[in-house]
Every structure is written in structure tokens, then in C-alpha cells.
XYZ file of C-alpha atoms in Angstrom:
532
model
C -104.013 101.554 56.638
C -104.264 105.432 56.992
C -108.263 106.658 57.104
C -107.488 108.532 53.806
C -107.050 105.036 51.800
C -110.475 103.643 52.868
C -113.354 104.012 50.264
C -115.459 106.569 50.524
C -119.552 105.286 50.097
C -121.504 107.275 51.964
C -123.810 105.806 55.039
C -124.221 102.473 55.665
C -126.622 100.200 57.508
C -126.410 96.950 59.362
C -128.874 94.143 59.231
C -129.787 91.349 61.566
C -131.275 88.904 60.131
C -131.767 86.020 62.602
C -133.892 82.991 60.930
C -134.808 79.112 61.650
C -131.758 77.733 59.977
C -128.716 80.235 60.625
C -127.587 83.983 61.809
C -126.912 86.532 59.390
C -125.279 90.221 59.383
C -125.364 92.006 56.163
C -124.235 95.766 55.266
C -125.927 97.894 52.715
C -125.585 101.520 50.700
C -127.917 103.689 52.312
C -127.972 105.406 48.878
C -128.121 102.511 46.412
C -129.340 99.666 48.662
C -126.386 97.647 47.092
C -125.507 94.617 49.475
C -121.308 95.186 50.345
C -120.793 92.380 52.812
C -122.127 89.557 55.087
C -121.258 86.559 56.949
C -123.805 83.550 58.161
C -123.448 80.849 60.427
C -125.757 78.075 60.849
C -127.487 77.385 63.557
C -128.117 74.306 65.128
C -131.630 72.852 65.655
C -132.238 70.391 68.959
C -134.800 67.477 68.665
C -134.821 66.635 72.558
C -138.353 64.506 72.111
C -140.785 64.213 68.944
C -142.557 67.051 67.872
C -140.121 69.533 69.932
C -137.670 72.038 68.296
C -135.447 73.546 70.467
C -132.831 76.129 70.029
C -130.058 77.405 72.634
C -130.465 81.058 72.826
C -126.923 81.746 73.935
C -125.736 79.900 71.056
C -127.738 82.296 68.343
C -126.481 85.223 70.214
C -123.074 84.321 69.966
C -124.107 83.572 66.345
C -125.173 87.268 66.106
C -121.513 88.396 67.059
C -119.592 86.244 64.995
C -121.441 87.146 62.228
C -121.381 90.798 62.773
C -117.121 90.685 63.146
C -116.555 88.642 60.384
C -118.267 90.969 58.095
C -116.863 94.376 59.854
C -113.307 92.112 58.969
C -114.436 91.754 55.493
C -115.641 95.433 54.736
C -112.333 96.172 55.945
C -110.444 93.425 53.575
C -112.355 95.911 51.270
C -110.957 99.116 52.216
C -114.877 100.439 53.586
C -114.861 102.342 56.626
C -116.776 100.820 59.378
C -117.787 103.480 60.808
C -120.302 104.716 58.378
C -122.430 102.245 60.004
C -124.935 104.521 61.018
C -127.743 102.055 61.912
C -129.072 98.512 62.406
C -131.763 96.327 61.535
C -133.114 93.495 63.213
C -135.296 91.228 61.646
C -136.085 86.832 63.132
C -137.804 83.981 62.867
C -141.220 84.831 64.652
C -143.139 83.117 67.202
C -139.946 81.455 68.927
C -140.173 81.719 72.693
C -137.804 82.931 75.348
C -137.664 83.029 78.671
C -134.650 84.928 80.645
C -133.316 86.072 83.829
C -132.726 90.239 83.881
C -130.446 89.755 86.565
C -128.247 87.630 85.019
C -128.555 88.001 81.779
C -128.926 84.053 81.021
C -131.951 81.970 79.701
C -133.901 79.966 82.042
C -134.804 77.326 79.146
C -133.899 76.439 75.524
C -135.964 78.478 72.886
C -139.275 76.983 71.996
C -138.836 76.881 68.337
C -142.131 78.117 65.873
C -142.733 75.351 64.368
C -142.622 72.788 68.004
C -145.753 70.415 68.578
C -145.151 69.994 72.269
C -148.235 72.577 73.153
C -150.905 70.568 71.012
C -152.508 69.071 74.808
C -151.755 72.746 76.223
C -154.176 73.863 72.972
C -156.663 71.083 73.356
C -156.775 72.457 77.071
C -157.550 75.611 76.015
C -159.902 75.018 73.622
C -161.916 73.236 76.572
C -162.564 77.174 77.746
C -163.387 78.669 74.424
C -167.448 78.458 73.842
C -167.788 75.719 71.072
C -164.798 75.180 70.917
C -163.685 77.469 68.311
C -159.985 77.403 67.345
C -161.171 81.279 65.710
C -162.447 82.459 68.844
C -159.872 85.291 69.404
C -159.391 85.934 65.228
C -160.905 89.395 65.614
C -158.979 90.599 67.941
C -155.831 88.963 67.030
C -155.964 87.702 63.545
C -154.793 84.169 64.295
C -156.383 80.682 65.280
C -155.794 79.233 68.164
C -152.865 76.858 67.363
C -149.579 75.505 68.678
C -147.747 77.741 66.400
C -147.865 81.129 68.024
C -145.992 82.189 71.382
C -148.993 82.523 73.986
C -149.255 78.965 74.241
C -145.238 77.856 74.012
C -145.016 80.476 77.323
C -148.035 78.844 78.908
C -146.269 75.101 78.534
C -142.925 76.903 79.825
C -144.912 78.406 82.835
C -146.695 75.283 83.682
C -143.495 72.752 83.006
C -140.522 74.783 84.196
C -139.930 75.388 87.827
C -136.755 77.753 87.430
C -139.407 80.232 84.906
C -142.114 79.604 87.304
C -139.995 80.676 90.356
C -138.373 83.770 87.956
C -142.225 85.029 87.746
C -142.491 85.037 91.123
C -139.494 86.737 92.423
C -139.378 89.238 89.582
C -136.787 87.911 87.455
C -138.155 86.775 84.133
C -138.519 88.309 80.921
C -140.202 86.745 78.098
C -139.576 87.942 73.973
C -139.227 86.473 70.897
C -136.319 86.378 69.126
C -136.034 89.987 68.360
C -136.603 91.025 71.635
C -134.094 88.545 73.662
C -131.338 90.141 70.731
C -131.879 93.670 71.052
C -132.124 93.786 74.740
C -128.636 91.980 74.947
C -127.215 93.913 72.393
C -128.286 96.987 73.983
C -126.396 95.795 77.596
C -128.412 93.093 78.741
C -127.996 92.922 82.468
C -126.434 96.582 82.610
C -129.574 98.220 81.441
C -130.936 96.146 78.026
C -133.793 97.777 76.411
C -136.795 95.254 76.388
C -138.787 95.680 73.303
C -140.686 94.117 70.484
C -142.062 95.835 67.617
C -145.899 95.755 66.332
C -145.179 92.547 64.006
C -143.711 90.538 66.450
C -146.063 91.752 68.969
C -148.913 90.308 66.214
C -147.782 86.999 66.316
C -147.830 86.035 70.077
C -151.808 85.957 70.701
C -151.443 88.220 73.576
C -151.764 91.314 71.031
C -154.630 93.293 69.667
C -154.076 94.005 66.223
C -156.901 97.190 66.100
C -155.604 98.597 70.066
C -151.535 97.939 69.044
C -151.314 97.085 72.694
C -150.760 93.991 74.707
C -154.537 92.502 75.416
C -155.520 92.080 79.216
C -158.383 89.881 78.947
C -155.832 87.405 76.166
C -153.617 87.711 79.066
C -155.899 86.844 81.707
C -156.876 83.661 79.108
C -153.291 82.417 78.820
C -152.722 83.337 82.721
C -149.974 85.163 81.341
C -148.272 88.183 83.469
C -147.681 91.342 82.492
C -145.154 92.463 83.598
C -142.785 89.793 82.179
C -144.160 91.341 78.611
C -141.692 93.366 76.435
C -142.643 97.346 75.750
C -144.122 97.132 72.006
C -142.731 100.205 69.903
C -143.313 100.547 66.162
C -140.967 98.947 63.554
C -138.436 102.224 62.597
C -137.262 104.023 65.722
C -134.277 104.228 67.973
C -134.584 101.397 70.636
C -130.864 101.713 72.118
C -127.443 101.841 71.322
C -124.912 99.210 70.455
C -121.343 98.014 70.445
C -119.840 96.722 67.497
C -116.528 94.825 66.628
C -115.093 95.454 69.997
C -112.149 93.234 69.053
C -111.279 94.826 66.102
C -108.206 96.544 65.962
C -109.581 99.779 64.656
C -111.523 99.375 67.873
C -115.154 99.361 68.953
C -118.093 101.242 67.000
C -119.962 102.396 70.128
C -123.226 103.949 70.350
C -124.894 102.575 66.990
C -127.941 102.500 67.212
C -130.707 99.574 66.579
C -133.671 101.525 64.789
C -134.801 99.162 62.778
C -137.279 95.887 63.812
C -139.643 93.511 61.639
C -140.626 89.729 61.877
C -138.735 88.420 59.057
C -142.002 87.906 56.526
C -142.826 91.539 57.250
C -139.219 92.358 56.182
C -139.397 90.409 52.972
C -142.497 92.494 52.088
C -141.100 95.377 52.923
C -137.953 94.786 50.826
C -139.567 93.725 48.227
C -141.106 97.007 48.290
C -144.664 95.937 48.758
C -145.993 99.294 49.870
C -149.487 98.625 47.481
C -152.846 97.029 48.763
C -152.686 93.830 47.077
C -149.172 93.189 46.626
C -147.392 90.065 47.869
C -144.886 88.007 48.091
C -143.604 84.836 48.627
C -140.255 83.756 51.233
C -138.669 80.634 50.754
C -136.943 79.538 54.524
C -137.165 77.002 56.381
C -140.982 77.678 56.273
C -142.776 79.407 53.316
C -144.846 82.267 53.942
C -146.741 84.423 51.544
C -147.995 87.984 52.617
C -150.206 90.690 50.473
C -150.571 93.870 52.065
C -153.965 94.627 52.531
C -152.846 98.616 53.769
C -154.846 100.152 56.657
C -157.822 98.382 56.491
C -157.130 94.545 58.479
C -158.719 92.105 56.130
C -160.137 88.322 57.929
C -159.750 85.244 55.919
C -162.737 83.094 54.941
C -160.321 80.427 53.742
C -157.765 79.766 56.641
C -155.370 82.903 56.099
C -154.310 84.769 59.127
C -154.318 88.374 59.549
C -150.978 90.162 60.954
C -149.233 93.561 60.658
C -147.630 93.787 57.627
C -145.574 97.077 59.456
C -145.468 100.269 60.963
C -142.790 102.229 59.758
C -142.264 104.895 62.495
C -143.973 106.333 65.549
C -146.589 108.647 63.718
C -146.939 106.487 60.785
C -149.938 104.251 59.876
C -149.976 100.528 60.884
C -150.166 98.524 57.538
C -152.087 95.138 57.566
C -151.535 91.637 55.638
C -152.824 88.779 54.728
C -150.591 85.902 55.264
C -150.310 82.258 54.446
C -148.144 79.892 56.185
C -146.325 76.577 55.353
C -144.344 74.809 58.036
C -141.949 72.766 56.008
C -140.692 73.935 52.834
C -136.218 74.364 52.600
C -136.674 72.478 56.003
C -137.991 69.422 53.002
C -134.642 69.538 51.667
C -132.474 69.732 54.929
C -134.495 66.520 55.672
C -133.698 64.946 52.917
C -129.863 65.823 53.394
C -129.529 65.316 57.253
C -132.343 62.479 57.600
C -132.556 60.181 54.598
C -128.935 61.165 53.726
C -130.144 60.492 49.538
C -127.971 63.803 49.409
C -124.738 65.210 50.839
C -125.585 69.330 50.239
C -128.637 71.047 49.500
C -128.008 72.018 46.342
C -127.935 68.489 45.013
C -131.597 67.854 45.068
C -132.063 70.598 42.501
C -129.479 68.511 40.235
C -131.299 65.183 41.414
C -134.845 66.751 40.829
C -133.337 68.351 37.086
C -132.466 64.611 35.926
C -135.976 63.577 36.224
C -138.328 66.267 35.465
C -140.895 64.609 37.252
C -142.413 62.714 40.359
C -143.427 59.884 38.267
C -146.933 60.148 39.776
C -145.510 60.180 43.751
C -146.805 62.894 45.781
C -144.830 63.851 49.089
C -147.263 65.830 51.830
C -143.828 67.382 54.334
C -146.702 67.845 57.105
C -143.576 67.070 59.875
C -145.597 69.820 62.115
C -148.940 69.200 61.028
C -150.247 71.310 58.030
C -150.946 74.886 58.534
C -152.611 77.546 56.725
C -155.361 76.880 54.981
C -155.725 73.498 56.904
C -154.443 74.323 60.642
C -154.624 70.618 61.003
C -151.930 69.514 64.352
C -152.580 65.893 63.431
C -151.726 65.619 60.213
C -148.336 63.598 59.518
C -145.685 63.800 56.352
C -146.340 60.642 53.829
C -144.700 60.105 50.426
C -147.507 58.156 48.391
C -148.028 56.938 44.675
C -145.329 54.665 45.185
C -143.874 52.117 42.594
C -140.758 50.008 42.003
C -140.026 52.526 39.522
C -139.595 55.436 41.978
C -135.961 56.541 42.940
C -134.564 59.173 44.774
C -134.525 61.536 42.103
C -138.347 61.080 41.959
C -138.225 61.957 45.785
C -136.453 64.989 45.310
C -138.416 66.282 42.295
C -141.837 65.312 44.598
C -140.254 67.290 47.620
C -139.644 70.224 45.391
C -142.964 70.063 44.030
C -144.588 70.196 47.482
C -143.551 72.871 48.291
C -144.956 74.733 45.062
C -148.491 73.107 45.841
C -148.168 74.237 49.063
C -147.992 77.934 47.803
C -150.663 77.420 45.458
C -153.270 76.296 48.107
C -152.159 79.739 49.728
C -152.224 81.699 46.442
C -155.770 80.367 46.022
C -157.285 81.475 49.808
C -155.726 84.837 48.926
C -157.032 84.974 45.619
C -160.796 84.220 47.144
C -160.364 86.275 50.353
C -159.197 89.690 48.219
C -161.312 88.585 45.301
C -158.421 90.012 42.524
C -156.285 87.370 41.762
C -152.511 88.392 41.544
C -151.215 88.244 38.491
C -147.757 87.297 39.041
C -145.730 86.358 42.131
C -142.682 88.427 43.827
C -140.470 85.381 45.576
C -137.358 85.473 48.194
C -135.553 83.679 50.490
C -133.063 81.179 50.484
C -134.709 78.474 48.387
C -135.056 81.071 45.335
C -131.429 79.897 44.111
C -133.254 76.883 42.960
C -134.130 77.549 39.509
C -135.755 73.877 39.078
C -138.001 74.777 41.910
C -138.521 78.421 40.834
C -139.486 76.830 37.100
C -141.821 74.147 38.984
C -143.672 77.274 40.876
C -144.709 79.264 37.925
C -145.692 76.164 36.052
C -148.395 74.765 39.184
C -149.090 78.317 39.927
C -149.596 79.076 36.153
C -148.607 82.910 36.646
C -145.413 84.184 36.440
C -143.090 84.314 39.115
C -139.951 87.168 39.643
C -137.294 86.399 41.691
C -135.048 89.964 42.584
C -131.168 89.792 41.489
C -130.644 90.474 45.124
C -132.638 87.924 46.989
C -131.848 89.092 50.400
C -134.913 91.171 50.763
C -135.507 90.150 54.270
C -132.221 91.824 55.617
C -132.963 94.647 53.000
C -136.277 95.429 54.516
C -135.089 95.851 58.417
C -132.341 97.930 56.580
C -134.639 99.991 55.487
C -136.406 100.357 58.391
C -133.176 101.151 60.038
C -132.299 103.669 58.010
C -135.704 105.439 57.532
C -135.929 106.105 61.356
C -136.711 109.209 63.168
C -133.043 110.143 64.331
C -131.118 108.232 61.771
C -132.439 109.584 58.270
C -130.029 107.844 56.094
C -132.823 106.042 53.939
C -135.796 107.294 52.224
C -138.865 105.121 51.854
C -140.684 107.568 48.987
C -141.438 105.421 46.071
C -139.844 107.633 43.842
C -136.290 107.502 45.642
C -136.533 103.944 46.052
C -134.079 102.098 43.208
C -135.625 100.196 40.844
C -134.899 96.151 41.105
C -133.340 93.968 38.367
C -135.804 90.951 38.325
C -135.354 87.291 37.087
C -138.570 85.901 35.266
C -139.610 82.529 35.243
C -143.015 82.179 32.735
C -145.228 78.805 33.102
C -143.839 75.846 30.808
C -146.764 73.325 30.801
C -150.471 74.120 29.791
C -153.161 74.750 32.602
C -154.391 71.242 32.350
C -151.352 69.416 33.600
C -150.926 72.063 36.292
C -154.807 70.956 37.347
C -154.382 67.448 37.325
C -151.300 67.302 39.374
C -152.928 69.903 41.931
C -155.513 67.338 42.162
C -153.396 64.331 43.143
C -151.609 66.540 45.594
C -154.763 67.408 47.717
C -155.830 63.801 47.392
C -152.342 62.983 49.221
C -153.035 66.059 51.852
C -156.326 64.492 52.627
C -154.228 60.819 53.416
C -152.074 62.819 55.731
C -154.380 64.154 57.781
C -155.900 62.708 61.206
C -152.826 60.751 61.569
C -151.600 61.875 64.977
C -154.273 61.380 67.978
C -152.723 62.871 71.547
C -154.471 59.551 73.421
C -151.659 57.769 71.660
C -149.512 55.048 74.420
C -146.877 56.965 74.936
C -144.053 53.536 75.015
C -142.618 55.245 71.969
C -145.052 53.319 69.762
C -147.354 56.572 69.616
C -146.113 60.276 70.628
């Protein structure tokens, strides 16, 4: 095809976005923000013991490639020029651990997944040092509790149980990250000369970070017994970190030299593609997790009612760091893959939406998906998942609707700490993410939350906001992030269907089932396989 017959469309830029459940590359209009392309793969998840969620880094970086050619392939199915790529965005599931050689480029263990129990005795250790024992001990400085969810404690159990990361330490050789970190440096060369970076959010989620500083904490450090050196440089979230390769098996040959400028945790990129730029605006991702954030600005608001604080973004070197308030929910699409993959009551995803439509209700059962203990507002390790309110009457359809609903009670426990801690209660809800497509569950939210929620016509705000980033950086200029030049967003609306009472009532029976769930798990339990 001669260059002349290729469409014309101005810049482009690349997005990363690397989550729980599968890889994705997406390409956008610099000018329009209009998605043109993408490819995913899923990723696979490894359950070596109870409570542990592993992932093979290798495998999501391959993930990262094959995603990236298929859609170069595609945009060129469509006649667009690959090389108006101009930039690329990286944003990933937070809080997963690595731990790699530099001098061979390989990891020296699986990935500690987020949402893995395995450090609850590693916490319980640590608590042991903390005056009181207070779990909030290190809030101020941080913004988070101390809990088996963040990375400071997944890098302590790989330090004290691995004796290939132990002996990397020693002799050199290691380098921790998180997920962004472990891509960028081997997309950048790796071995040959990989830059080893993290950006402010990520940074924020570790426990190893002060939030008010931006720099790696020496005493948190010294707490964890952490080194270091084995730390990644922290840089803000829009700026050129290095250069990279891309397609270099296409025929039209290799883009070289593009460069990654763009870097957010992936609920830092929702917000920022949903264009949450105002103190008190939020929204809500449906992943494999659910995660609500409202930007709180410059000012780092603390939680009275279980909400962590993090960096919502920094948005170039000279720019202002922007702070959040964020509730988290371990299990919410990972509900339905269990349901699919675990019960087997359904073959696809998408058919407990159709199962949960038949119904139109739980028929009074109540399903608490605490598979990793609760989180925010609780922070509760030992709670367990039950289904409860059980009768001969209950099918799978009631199962489905129930799992669907927990997740929507889930967001409204979150909606409420928000509401108290920023005292003006938001008067509708901006959603994303994955789960979104559901329009049963979507319905179900704005009924229990009894606001309205808006769902974008483009729900892939999380690759949209490390585009942005990407674009916007020093060096790059392809995107501007001036309200006024930012396009306007076609929105669906979904408006609460049942009065206030009903919504009440069944909020009611759900925190009666949370409060069942919890205490469940004790770590004295025999350990013959009848307990842990």
C-alpha cells in the first residue's frame, strides 16, 4: 500500500492498560480522543495455595506485545498510519509485586497479586511493633492502613521466603516495581539499559511512600527492612521516561524511539479520563475490584470512616500533585468470573446479566464476595464470602441477581464514608470499567444508591486517561488538558427505579449479612487443610 493511500488523522497515542484480568493496547485521536483500535488478551490468574494470587510476569509482558501488534495490524487493516504514534501510556493494576534480576532481565518469583492473603501473619507481625497496635499508625504519612493489600508487606514476605530475591539483594541484582514499573523498564531495553521508574500514584500505594514529601520514606523503609536501593526512581505521571520499540515484526517495520510519557495506577487513570479535574468529583471503576475515587485537589483529605488517602495525579514535572479519596472493594467482576469458572451456573460472563434480568430479584438472599476479606470501610482480613437468606425457593438466577447486587451495596457503603468524610454528598455517580456493559447491574446501582448514575459512551476511560497523560507531556504536546479543549462526553443515564424505602431495607439486610461474614478466618487455624 503506497504511504499516500493511508488515512490521514493527525497524532495518535498508545495506551497500556495492564489490569487484574487481561492486557490491553488501545490507540486514540490526539485531537478528538476517539478510540481507533485495540486488542486484549486475558490473562491468567494462579491459585498455587488459598488465599494466594499469583501472576507470571513474563506471561503479562508477552501479553503487552501481542496486544500492541495486533492492534498496529488492525490500524493498518484500516488504512491509519502507524507512525503517528507519537506517545504511550501506561496505566496497571496497583499494588502487585515484582521482584527481578537487572542482569538478566528475568523475574526471580511469580507476581504477588493485590488482592493475595498470604502476608496476613507478615501484618500481624508487624503490627506487634506498631504502639497499640494501630493498623492507622503510618495513615499520615502514607494515607493507607496497615493491611495485606499494599506492596510493602508482599516484598517483605518475598524477602523473608525467597532465597533467590534474598541472595539478588545481596549481590546487587534485584529490582523491585509494580506492574508499571517491571513494563516500562522492559519496554524501554530491560537488561540493555531499562529505565526503572514508577510514577507518584503507584509510588502511593506501596507504604514505603510519603504522600506530603513525594519521596520514598526512610524511616517506612527502615520499618519494612526494606532496601533502597532495590526501589524504582519515582517521577511524576506525564513526562518522557524512555523510548520504545514497536511492531518490530511488522512489515512496514519497527516504530523506534516512541516514547512512554505517560504513567497512572489504573483508578487514577479512570479519574483522570473521566475528566475529574474538580474537588469533589468521583467516580466509580468496575474491574476485577471496584474502586471509587473523588478528587479532593491539593489539599490530602484523611478518612474518619475507613477511606484511604492516595494521589489522585500529578500531571507533569512542575505541576501540582492532586489528592483523592478512595474506596476499595476486592471482589466485584471477579463475583462473576467466580461464578463462571467456579460454580460453572454460567458458561460467559455476560449470562449472569440475562440470568439476573429473569428474576429481578434475590428473593431475600444476600451474597457478602469477601474471597479476600472485606476492605474499605471494614479492612477486615478475616472476613470470608457467604451467600445467606437461603430457601428451597432460591435458584441460580437468584444467585446471580444477589452477586450483582453485592457489588452495588458494596459501592454504597463507599459512597456513604465519602459522603461523611467530604460532608457534600455527590449527587450523581460517573461509572467505568468493564462491568459497566451490564445494564441490569448499572440499573441495580442507581436504584440502592438512589442517585443517578452516568456511564460514558466510551467506557474505556482508564486507557483514555494514561492517553492523556501521554499526550499532555513536556516533549510530546499532542494533547491538551485545558477544560475548555477537552471534548465533551456522550453519557448514558440510568435514574433510580424503586422508592428510597426499598433501597433502605435491602441495605439493611446486606450489612446484617457483612456482619455474618466477618471473624471467620483465625491464622491459629490447623493447617491439615481443614483450616488455612
Amino acid at each position: 500500500m503506497a504511504a499516500s493511500d493511508r488515512m490521514v488523522l493527525g497524532p495518535l497515542v498508545g495506551s497500556i492498560d495492564q489490569g487484574t484480568s487481561s492486557s490491553r493496547f488501545l490507540v486514540f485521536n490526539a485531537k478528538t480522543a476517539e478510540l481507533l483500535s485495540h486488542h486484549q488478551v486475558e490473562i491468567q490468574q494462579k491459585f498455587p495455595k488459598e488465599g494466594w494470587v499469583e501472576q507470571d510476569p513474563k506471561e503479562i509482558l508477552k501479553s503487552v506485545h501481542e496486544c500492541v501488534e495486533r492492534t498496529c495490524e488492525k490500524l493498518q487493516q484500516l488504512n491509519i498510519d502507524i507512525t503517528n504514534i507519537k506517545a504511550i501510556g501506561v496505566s496497571n493494576q496497583r499494588e502487585t509485586t515484582v521482584v527481578w534480576d537487572k542482569t538478566t532481565g528475568e523475574p526471580l518469583y511469580n507476581a504477588i497479586v493485590w488482592l493475595d492473603l498470604r502476608t496476613q501473619s507478615t501484618v500481624e507481625r508487624l503490627l506487634k511493633r506498631i504502639p497499640g497496635k494501630n493498623k492507622a499508625y503510618f495513615k499520615f504519612r502514607t494515607g493507607l492502613p496497615l493491611s495485606t493489600y499494599f506492596s510493602a508487606v508482599k516484598l517483605r514476605w518475598l524477602l523473608d521466603n525467597v532465597e533467590e530475591i534474598r541472595q539478588a539483594v545481596d549481590d546487587g541484582r534485584a529490582m523491585f516495581g509494580t506492574i508499571d514499573s517491571w513494563l516500562i523498564w522492559s519496554l524501554t531495553g530491560g537488561k540493555n539499559g531499562g529505565v526503572h521508574c514508577t510514577d507518584v500514584t503507584n509510588a502511593s500505594r506501596t507504604m514505603l511512600f510519603n504522600i506530603h514529601s513525594l519521596e520514598w520514606d526512610p524511616e517506612l523503609c527502615q520499618f519494612f527492612d526494606i532496601p533502597m536501593e532495590i526501589l524504582p526512581k519515582v517521577r511524576s505521571s506525564s513526562e518522557i521516561y524512555g523510548l520504545m520499540k514497536i511492531c518490530p515484526s511488522l512489515k512496514s517495520g519497527a516504530l523506534t524511539g516512541v516514547p512512554i510519557s505517560g504513567c497512572l495506577g489504573d483508578q487514577s487513570a479512570a479519574l483522570v479520563g473521566q475528566m475529574c479535574f474538580q474537588d469533589g468529583q468521583a467516580k466509580n471503576t468496575y474491574g476485577t475490584g471496584c474502586f471509587l475515587l473523588c478528587n479532593t485537589g491539593q489539599k490530602s483529605v484523611f478518612s474518619e470512616h475507613g477511606l484511604l488517602t492516595t494521589i489522585a495525579y500529578k500531571l507533569g514535572r512542575d505541576k501540582p500533585v492532586c489528592y483523592a479519596l478512595e474506596g476499595s472493594v476486592a471482589i466485584a467482576g471477579a463475583v462473576v468470573r467466580w461464578l463462571r469458572d467456579n460454580l460453572g451456573i454460567v458458561k460467559t460472563s455476560q449470562e449472569v446479566e440475562k440470568l439476573a434480568a429473569e428474576v429481578g430479584t434475590s428473593y431475600g438472599c444476600y451474597f457478602v464476595p469477601a474471597f479476600s476479606g472485606l476492605y474499605a470501610p471494614y479492612w477486615e482480613p478475616s472476613a470470608r464470602g457467604i451467600i445467606c437468606g437461603l430457601t428451597q425457593f432460591t435458584n441460580k438466577n437468584h444467585i446471580a441477581f444477589a452477586a450483582l447486587e453485592a457489588v452495588c451495596f458494596q459501592t454504597r457503603e463507599i459512597l456513604d464514608a465519602i459522603n461523611k468524610d467530604c460532608g457534600i454528598p455527590l449527587n450523581q455517580l460517573q461509572v467505568d470499567g468493564g462491568m459497566t456493559n451490564n445494564k441490569v447491574l448499572m440499573q441495580l446501582q442507581s436504584d440502592i444508591l438512589c442517585i443517578p448514575v452516568v456511564k460514558p459512551s466510551m467506557p474505556e476511560t482508564t486507557a483514555l486517561g494514561a492517553a492523556m497523560a501521554a499526550g499532555a507531556a513536556e516533549g510530546v504536546g499532542i494533547w491538551s488538558l485545558n477544560p475548555g479543549d477537552l471534548t465533551a462526553v456522550t453519557c448514558e443515564r440510568f435514574e433510580p427505579q424503586i422508592n428510597p424505602e426499598e433501597s433502605e431495607y435491602r441495605y439493611a439486610r446486606w450489612k446484617k449479612a457483612v456482619l455474618k461474614s466477618m471473624g471467620w478466618e483465625t491464622s491459629e487455624a490447623p493447617s491439615n487443610g481443614t483450616g488455612k
